[in-house]
Coordinates of C-alpha atoms in Angstrom, one line a residue:
X1 CA 0.0 0.0 0.0
X2 CA 1.2 3.5 -0.8
X3 CA 2.6 5.4 2.1
X4 CA 3.0 9.1 3.0
X5 CA 6.2 11.2 3.2
X6 CA 8.0 10.5 6.6
X7 CA 9.7 12.4 9.4
X8 CA 8.2 15.8 8.4
X9 CA 10.0 18.5 10.5
X10 CA 9.2 22.2 10.6
X11 CA 11.1 24.9 12.2
X12 CA 10.7 28.7 12.3
X13 CA 13.5 30.7 10.7
X14 CA 11.9 34.0 11.7
X15 CA 8.6 35.2 12.9
X16 CA 7.3 35.0 9.3
X17 CA 9.3 32.2 7.7
X18 CA 9.6 28.5 8.2
X19 CA 11.7 25.7 6.7
X20 CA 10.2 22.2 6.2
X21 CA 12.1 19.0 5.6
X22 CA 10.9 15.4 5.1
X23 CA 11.9 12.0 3.9
X24 CA 10.4 10.2 0.8
X25 CA 7.6 7.7 1.3
X26 CA 8.7 4.2 2.3
X27 CA 6.5 2.6 -0.5
X28 CA 5.7 5.2 -3.2
X29 CA 3.3 4.2 -5.9
X30 CA 5.9 4.6 -8.7
X31 CA 8.6 7.2 -9.2
X32 CA 8.2 10.3 -7.0
X33 CA 8.0 13.3 -9.4
X34 CA 7.5 16.0 -6.7
X35 CA 5.8 17.0 -3.5
X36 CA 3.1 19.4 -2.4
X37 CA 3.4 21.1 1.0
X38 CA 0.1 22.2 2.6
X39 CA 0.0 24.7 5.5
X40 CA -2.7 26.5 7.4
X41 CA -3.5 28.3 10.7
X42 CA -7.0 26.6 10.6
X43 CA -6.5 22.8 10.4
X44 CA -10.2 22.2 10.8
X45 CA -10.8 23.3 7.2
X46 CA -10.5 20.7 4.4
X47 CA -6.9 20.4 3.0
X48 CA -8.2 21.6 -0.4
X49 CA -8.6 25.1 1.1
X50 CA -5.1 25.2 2.8
X51 CA -2.3 27.2 1.4
X52 CA 0.1 25.0 -0.6
X53 CA 3.4 25.0 -2.4
X54 CA 4.7 22.6 -5.0
X55 CA 8.3 21.3 -4.6
X56 CA 10.2 19.5 -7.4
X57 CA 12.9 17.0 -6.7
X58 CA 13.8 18.2 -3.2
X59 CA 12.9 17.2 0.3
X60 CA 13.2 20.8 1.7
X61 CA 11.3 24.0 1.2
X62 CA 11.1 27.4 2.8
X63 CA 7.8 29.2 3.2
X64 CA 7.7 32.9 3.9
X65 CA 5.2 35.8 4.4
X66 CA 3.6 33.9 7.2
X67 CA 1.6 35.5 10.1
X68 CA 4.0 36.1 13.0
X69 CA 3.3 34.3 16.3
X70 CA 0.7 32.0 14.7
X71 CA 0.5 28.3 14.9
X72 CA 0.7 26.6 11.5
X73 CA -0.2 23.0 10.7
X74 CA 1.8 21.4 7.9
X75 CA 1.3 18.2 5.9
X76 CA 3.3 16.9 2.9
X77 CA 2.0 14.8 0.0
X78 CA 4.1 13.0 -2.7
X79 CA 3.2 12.9 -6.4
X80 CA 4.0 10.1 -8.7
X81 CA 3.1 9.3 -12.3
X82 CA 0.0 7.7 -10.8
X83 CA -1.1 10.9 -9.1
X84 CA -1.2 12.3 -5.5
X85 CA -0.4 9.9 -2.6
X86 CA -1.6 10.0 1.0
X87 CA -0.9 13.0 3.3
X88 CA 1.7 12.9 6.0
X89 CA 0.7 13.1 9.7
X90 CA 0.1 16.8 10.6
X91 CA 2.9 18.7 12.3
X92 CA 2.5 22.0 14.1
X93 CA 4.9 24.9 14.4
X94 CA 4.7 28.4 15.9
X95 CA 6.2 31.2 13.8
X96 CA 8.4 32.7 16.5
X97 CA 12.1 32.6 16.5
X98 CA 13.6 30.6 19.3
X99 CA 10.5 28.7 20.4
X100 CA 10.8 24.9 20.4
X101 CA 9.0 22.8 17.8
X102 CA 6.4 20.4 19.1
X103 CA 7.5 17.4 21.3
X104 CA 7.3 14.2 19.3
X105 CA 6.1 10.6 20.1
X106 CA 3.8 11.8 22.9
X107 CA 2.1 8.8 24.3
X108 CA 0.6 7.2 27.5
X109 CA 2.8 4.3 28.6
X110 CA 1.0 3.2 31.8
X111 CA -2.7 3.8 32.6
X112 CA -4.1 3.3 36.1
X113 CA -7.4 4.1 37.8
X114 CA -6.4 7.6 38.9
X115 CA -3.1 8.2 37.2
X116 CA -1.5 8.0 33.8
X117 CA 2.3 8.0 32.9
X118 CA 3.2 10.0 29.8
X119 CA 6.3 9.9 27.8
X120 CA 7.6 11.9 24.8
X121 CA 10.7 12.8 22.9
X122 CA 12.3 16.3 23.0
X123 CA 11.5 18.7 20.2
X124 CA 13.9 18.4 17.3
X125 CA 14.3 22.2 17.1
X126 CA 15.5 24.5 19.9
X127 CA 15.5 21.5 22.3
X128 CA 18.6 22.9 24.0
X129 CA 16.6 26.0 25.0
X130 CA 13.8 24.3 26.8
X131 CA 13.1 25.7 30.3
X132 CA 10.1 23.5 31.0
X133 CA 7.0 21.9 29.5
X134 CA 3.4 22.9 29.6
X135 CA 1.0 19.9 30.1
X136 CA -2.7 20.4 29.2
X137 CA -5.6 18.0 29.8
X138 CA -9.4 18.1 29.3
X139 CA -11.4 16.3 31.9
X140 CA -14.6 15.0 30.2
X141 CA -16.1 14.0 33.6
X142 CA -16.1 17.5 35.2
X143 CA -15.8 19.1 31.7
X144 CA -12.9 21.3 32.7
X145 CA -9.6 22.2 31.0
X146 CA -6.5 21.9 33.2
X147 CA -2.9 23.0 32.8
X148 CA 0.3 22.2 34.7
X149 CA 3.9 23.4 34.2
X150 CA 6.3 20.5 34.5
X151 CA 10.1 20.3 34.6
X152 CA 12.4 19.7 31.7
X153 CA 12.0 15.9 31.5
X154 CA 10.7 13.3 29.1
X155 CA 8.2 11.5 31.2
X156 CA 5.6 12.5 33.8
X157 CA 2.9 10.8 35.9
X158 CA -0.3 12.8 35.9
X159 CA -2.4 11.8 39.0
X160 CA -5.5 12.9 40.8
X161 CA -7.7 11.7 37.9
X162 CA -11.2 10.1 38.0
X163 CA -11.5 6.4 37.3
X164 CA -13.2 5.1 34.2
X165 CA -13.0 8.6 32.6
X166 CA -11.9 9.7 29.1
X167 CA -9.2 12.5 29.1
X168 CA -7.6 14.4 26.2
X169 CA -4.0 15.3 27.0
X170 CA -1.5 17.4 25.1
X171 CA 1.9 18.9 25.6
X172 CA 4.1 21.9 24.5
X173 CA 7.7 22.9 25.2
X174 CA 8.6 26.3 26.4
X175 CA 11.9 28.3 26.0
X176 CA 12.8 31.8 27.2
X177 CA 11.3 33.1 24.0
X178 CA 7.9 31.5 24.6
X179 CA 5.8 28.4 24.2
X180 CA 6.1 26.3 21.1
X181 CA 3.3 24.4 19.3
X182 CA 1.5 21.7 21.2
X183 CA 1.2 18.0 20.3
X184 CA -2.1 16.8 18.9
X185 CA -4.3 15.8 21.9
X186 CA -4.2 12.0 22.7
X187 CA -7.2 10.3 24.2
X188 CA -6.7 8.3 27.4
X189 CA -9.3 6.4 29.4
X190 CA -8.5 5.7 33.0
X191 CA -9.2 2.2 34.3
X192 CA -12.2 1.3 36.5
X193 CA -11.8 0.5 40.1
X194 CA -13.8 -2.1 41.9
X195 CA -16.6 -0.4 43.9
X196 CA -15.4 1.5 47.0
X197 CA -18.5 0.7 49.0
X198 CA -21.1 -2.1 49.4
X199 CA -24.7 -1.9 48.4
X200 CA -26.8 0.2 50.8
X201 CA -30.2 -0.1 52.5
X202 CA -30.2 -3.9 52.5
X203 CA -33.5 -5.2 53.9
X204 CA -34.4 -8.9 54.4
X205 CA -37.8 -10.2 55.5
X206 CA -38.8 -13.9 56.0
X207 CA -41.9 -14.4 53.8
X208 CA -42.5 -18.1 54.6
X209 CA -40.9 -21.1 56.4
X210 CA -38.6 -21.6 53.3
X211 CA -38.2 -18.1 51.7
X212 CA -36.6 -14.8 52.6
X213 CA -37.2 -11.7 50.4
X214 CA -34.2 -9.4 49.9
X215 CA -33.8 -5.9 48.4
X216 CA -31.0 -3.3 48.4
X217 CA -29.8 -0.1 46.7
X218 CA -26.6 0.3 44.6
X219 CA -23.5 1.7 46.3
X220 CA -23.5 5.5 46.4
X221 CA -22.7 6.9 42.9
X222 CA -19.5 8.6 44.0
X223 CA -18.2 5.3 45.4
X224 CA -19.3 3.0 42.6
X225 CA -16.1 3.7 40.5
X226 CA -17.6 2.8 37.2
X227 CA -20.7 0.9 36.0
X228 CA -22.1 -1.8 38.5
X229 CA -22.6 -4.8 36.3
X230 CA -23.5 -7.5 38.9
X231 CA -24.4 -8.2 42.6
X232 CA -23.5 -11.2 44.6
X233 CA -25.8 -12.3 47.5
X234 CA -24.3 -14.7 50.1
X235 CA -26.4 -16.7 52.5
X236 CA -25.4 -19.3 55.1
X237 CA -27.0 -20.9 58.2
X238 CA -25.9 -19.2 61.4
X239 CA -23.2 -21.3 63.0
X240 CA -21.7 -22.5 59.7
X241 CA -18.5 -21.0 58.2
X242 CA -18.8 -18.1 55.8
X243 CA -16.9 -20.2 53.3
X244 CA -19.9 -22.5 53.1
X245 CA -22.2 -19.7 52.0
X246 CA -24.3 -20.1 48.8
X247 CA -23.6 -17.4 46.3
X248 CA -26.2 -16.0 43.9
X249 CA -24.9 -13.6 41.2
X250 CA -27.5 -11.4 39.5
X251 CA -27.9 -7.9 38.0
X252 CA -31.0 -6.9 39.8
X253 CA -31.4 -5.3 43.2
X254 CA -33.9 -7.8 44.7
X255 CA -33.9 -11.5 45.2
X256 CA -36.1 -14.2 46.9
X257 CA -34.0 -16.9 48.6
X258 CA -35.9 -20.1 48.6
X259 CA -35.5 -23.8 49.5
X260 CA -34.4 -22.7 53.0
X261 CA -34.9 -24.6 56.3
X262 CA -37.9 -23.6 58.4
X263 CA -37.4 -21.7 61.7
X264 CA -33.7 -21.3 60.9
X265 CA -31.5 -18.3 61.2
X266 CA -29.6 -17.3 58.1
X267 CA -26.7 -14.8 57.8
X268 CA -26.9 -12.8 54.6
X269 CA -24.6 -10.2 53.0
X270 CA -24.3 -8.6 49.5
X271 CA -21.5 -7.0 47.4
X272 CA -21.4 -5.1 44.1
X273 CA -19.0 -5.5 41.2
X274 CA -17.7 -3.6 38.1
X275 CA -15.9 -5.2 35.1
X276 CA -12.8 -5.1 37.3
X277 CA -14.1 -7.3 40.1
X278 CA -15.9 -7.5 43.5
X279 CA -16.3 -4.6 45.8
X280 CA -16.4 -4.8 49.6
X281 CA -19.1 -6.9 51.3
X282 CA -21.9 -5.4 53.3
X283 CA -22.3 -5.9 57.0
X284 CA -24.2 -9.2 57.5
X285 CA -27.8 -9.3 58.6
X286 CA -29.5 -12.2 60.3
X287 CA -33.0 -13.3 59.5
X288 CA -35.0 -16.3 60.8
X289 CA -37.4 -18.1 58.5
X290 CA -41.0 -18.7 59.7
X291 CA -41.9 -21.6 61.9
X292 CA -44.8 -22.7 59.8
X293 CA -47.1 -21.4 57.1
X294 CA -50.0 -20.4 59.3
X295 CA -48.6 -18.2 62.1
X296 CA -47.0 -14.9 61.2
X297 CA -44.6 -14.0 64.0
X298 CA -42.7 -10.8 64.5
X299 CA -39.4 -10.7 66.3
X300 CA -37.6 -7.8 67.8
X301 CA -34.0 -7.8 68.9

């Protein structure tokens, strides 16, 4: 399959001029006859409306008369006898002398429930002048944009995040002259936790000599840590070990335990689970089944 020009690099020569270099496609569709360099300050517009410049038999061009202190997005396309090939990945640059180019290879290397470790490579241009990096992230849970200044490093662990939440994260390098162009935002979804609390408001009532009716509410929303996809109900005769409990897994918040022994005390507890696993168990409650089917007895502690 035909590939795009590789390793496109852009650096500002002045506040209105930039130089662009690239390498030929790895697998061109025939002999490369030339290149077309597209550039714009509005990358949301279709490429056909971007400014462009044709380049013959060279892998370098200079573009001038640019708007000072603007961020340009650049893409390069190879031409062969078969026509135009695919566009290179977009690269951004700020027309300002002495500001760094965008960091490259920005990625998340370790994703947890409330933290994500990010890594990147230093900008190819003006990297020796970096004083620090500017990290930006958009929190789609609280719908806020955040910004943090971090030291001159090539990895950083961003913490204090919400579990099971999609974030967009992007990065720029800053020199004494100012902030360079940012990386494109990368999407990162934090992992789910298991629930942090058991189901609440558990009630259990003996409804006959062999049945107990149970109902409960989900854990509080702020402690559920993702979508609750199941509940486990445990019941065991009082006096027996918890490990002998019968477990019923279901995705409703009510259950009738049946085939129980008459006039027998049962210990019952419930837990909730996400796709990651079980949350903590509730405090057990003890209920005695009825003595027989005719007499309804009420017991108080």
